[in-house]
XYZ file of C-alpha atoms in Angstrom:
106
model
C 0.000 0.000 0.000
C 1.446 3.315 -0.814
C 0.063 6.613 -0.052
C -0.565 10.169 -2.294
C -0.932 13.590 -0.942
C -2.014 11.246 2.728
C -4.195 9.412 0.440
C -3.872 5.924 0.579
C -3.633 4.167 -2.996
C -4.434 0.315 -3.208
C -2.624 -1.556 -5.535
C -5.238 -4.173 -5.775
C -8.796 -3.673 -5.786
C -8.890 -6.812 -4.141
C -7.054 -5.782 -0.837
C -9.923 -2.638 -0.647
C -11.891 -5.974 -0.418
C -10.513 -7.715 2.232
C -10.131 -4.616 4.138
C -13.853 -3.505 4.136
C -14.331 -7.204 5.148
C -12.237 -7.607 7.782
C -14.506 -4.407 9.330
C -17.619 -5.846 8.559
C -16.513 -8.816 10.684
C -15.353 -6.354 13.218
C -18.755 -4.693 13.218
C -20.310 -8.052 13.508
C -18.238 -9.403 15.994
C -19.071 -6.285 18.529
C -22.427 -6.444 17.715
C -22.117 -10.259 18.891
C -20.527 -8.888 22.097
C -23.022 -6.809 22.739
C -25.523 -8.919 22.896
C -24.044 -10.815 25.186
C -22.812 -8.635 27.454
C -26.758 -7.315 27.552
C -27.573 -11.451 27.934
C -25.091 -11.664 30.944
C -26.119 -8.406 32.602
C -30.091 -9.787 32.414
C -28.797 -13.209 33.713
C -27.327 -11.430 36.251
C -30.120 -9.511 37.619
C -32.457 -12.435 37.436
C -29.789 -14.280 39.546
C -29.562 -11.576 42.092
C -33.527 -11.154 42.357
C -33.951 -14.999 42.646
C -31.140 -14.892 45.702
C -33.308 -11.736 47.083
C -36.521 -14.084 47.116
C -33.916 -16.733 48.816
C -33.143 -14.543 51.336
C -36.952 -13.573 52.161
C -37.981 -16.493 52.313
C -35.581 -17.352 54.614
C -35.979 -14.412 56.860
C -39.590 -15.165 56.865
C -38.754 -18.495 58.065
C -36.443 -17.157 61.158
C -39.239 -14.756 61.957
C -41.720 -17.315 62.700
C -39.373 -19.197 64.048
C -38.473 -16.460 66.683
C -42.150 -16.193 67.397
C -42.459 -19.725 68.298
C -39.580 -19.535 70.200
C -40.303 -16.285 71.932
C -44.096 -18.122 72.925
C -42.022 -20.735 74.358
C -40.378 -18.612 76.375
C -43.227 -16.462 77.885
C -45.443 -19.780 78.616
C -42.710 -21.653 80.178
C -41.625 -18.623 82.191
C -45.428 -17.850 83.302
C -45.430 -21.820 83.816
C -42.375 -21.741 86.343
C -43.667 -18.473 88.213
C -46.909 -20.347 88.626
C -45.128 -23.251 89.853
C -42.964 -21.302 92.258
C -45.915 -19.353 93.991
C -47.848 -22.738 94.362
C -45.498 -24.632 95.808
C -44.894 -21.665 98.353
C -48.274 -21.594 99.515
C -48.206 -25.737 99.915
C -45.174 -25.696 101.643
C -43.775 -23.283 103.995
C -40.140 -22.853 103.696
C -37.480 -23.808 106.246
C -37.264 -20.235 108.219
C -41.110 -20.267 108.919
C -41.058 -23.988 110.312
C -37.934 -23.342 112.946
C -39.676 -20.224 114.120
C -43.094 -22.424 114.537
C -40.572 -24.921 116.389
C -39.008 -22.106 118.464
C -42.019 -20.295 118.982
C -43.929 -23.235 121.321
C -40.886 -24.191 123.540
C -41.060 -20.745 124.674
């Protein structure tokens, strides 16, 4: 290839051929990579909106789970109070029995 005045002259007509093909198979070939790079960036999202749902769900799970948990709690804490006061009424503890003992050998 030579050049004129900047211009470049072909020698062959055939070379202005290959040349103009080589950048339509540029032009195709980014085309091609743009369409994937819009494929992977949709893949993408759906993949991070499918681990969002994941994650709800889960959450959702725990919640309910911490409810349960948290009933649990409450009942078998009311349970044990209810326990404690009952069995001090039945029986009187230790200190009240020696001073009942004490008391009547006075």
């Amino acid at each position: 290839m030579t050049t004129v005045n900047g211009k470049l002259i072909l020698e062959e007509h055939n070379k202005l051929d290959k040349i103009t093909q080589k950048v339509d198979n540029l032009n195709q070939s980014w085309q091609k990579l743009e369409v994937q790079l819009t494929l992977l960036s949709q893949e993408q999202k759906t993949e991070y909106l499918k681990q969002i749902n994941f994650v709800k769900i889960d959450l959702k799970r725990l919640e309910n789970l911490y409810q349960k948990l948290l009933i649990v709690m409450v009942v078998s804490t009311v349970g044990l109070v209810s326990v404690y006061v009952w069995l001090g009424f039945n029986y009187p503890s230790a200190h009240q029995q020696t001073q009942e003992q004490v008391l009547p050998q006075q």
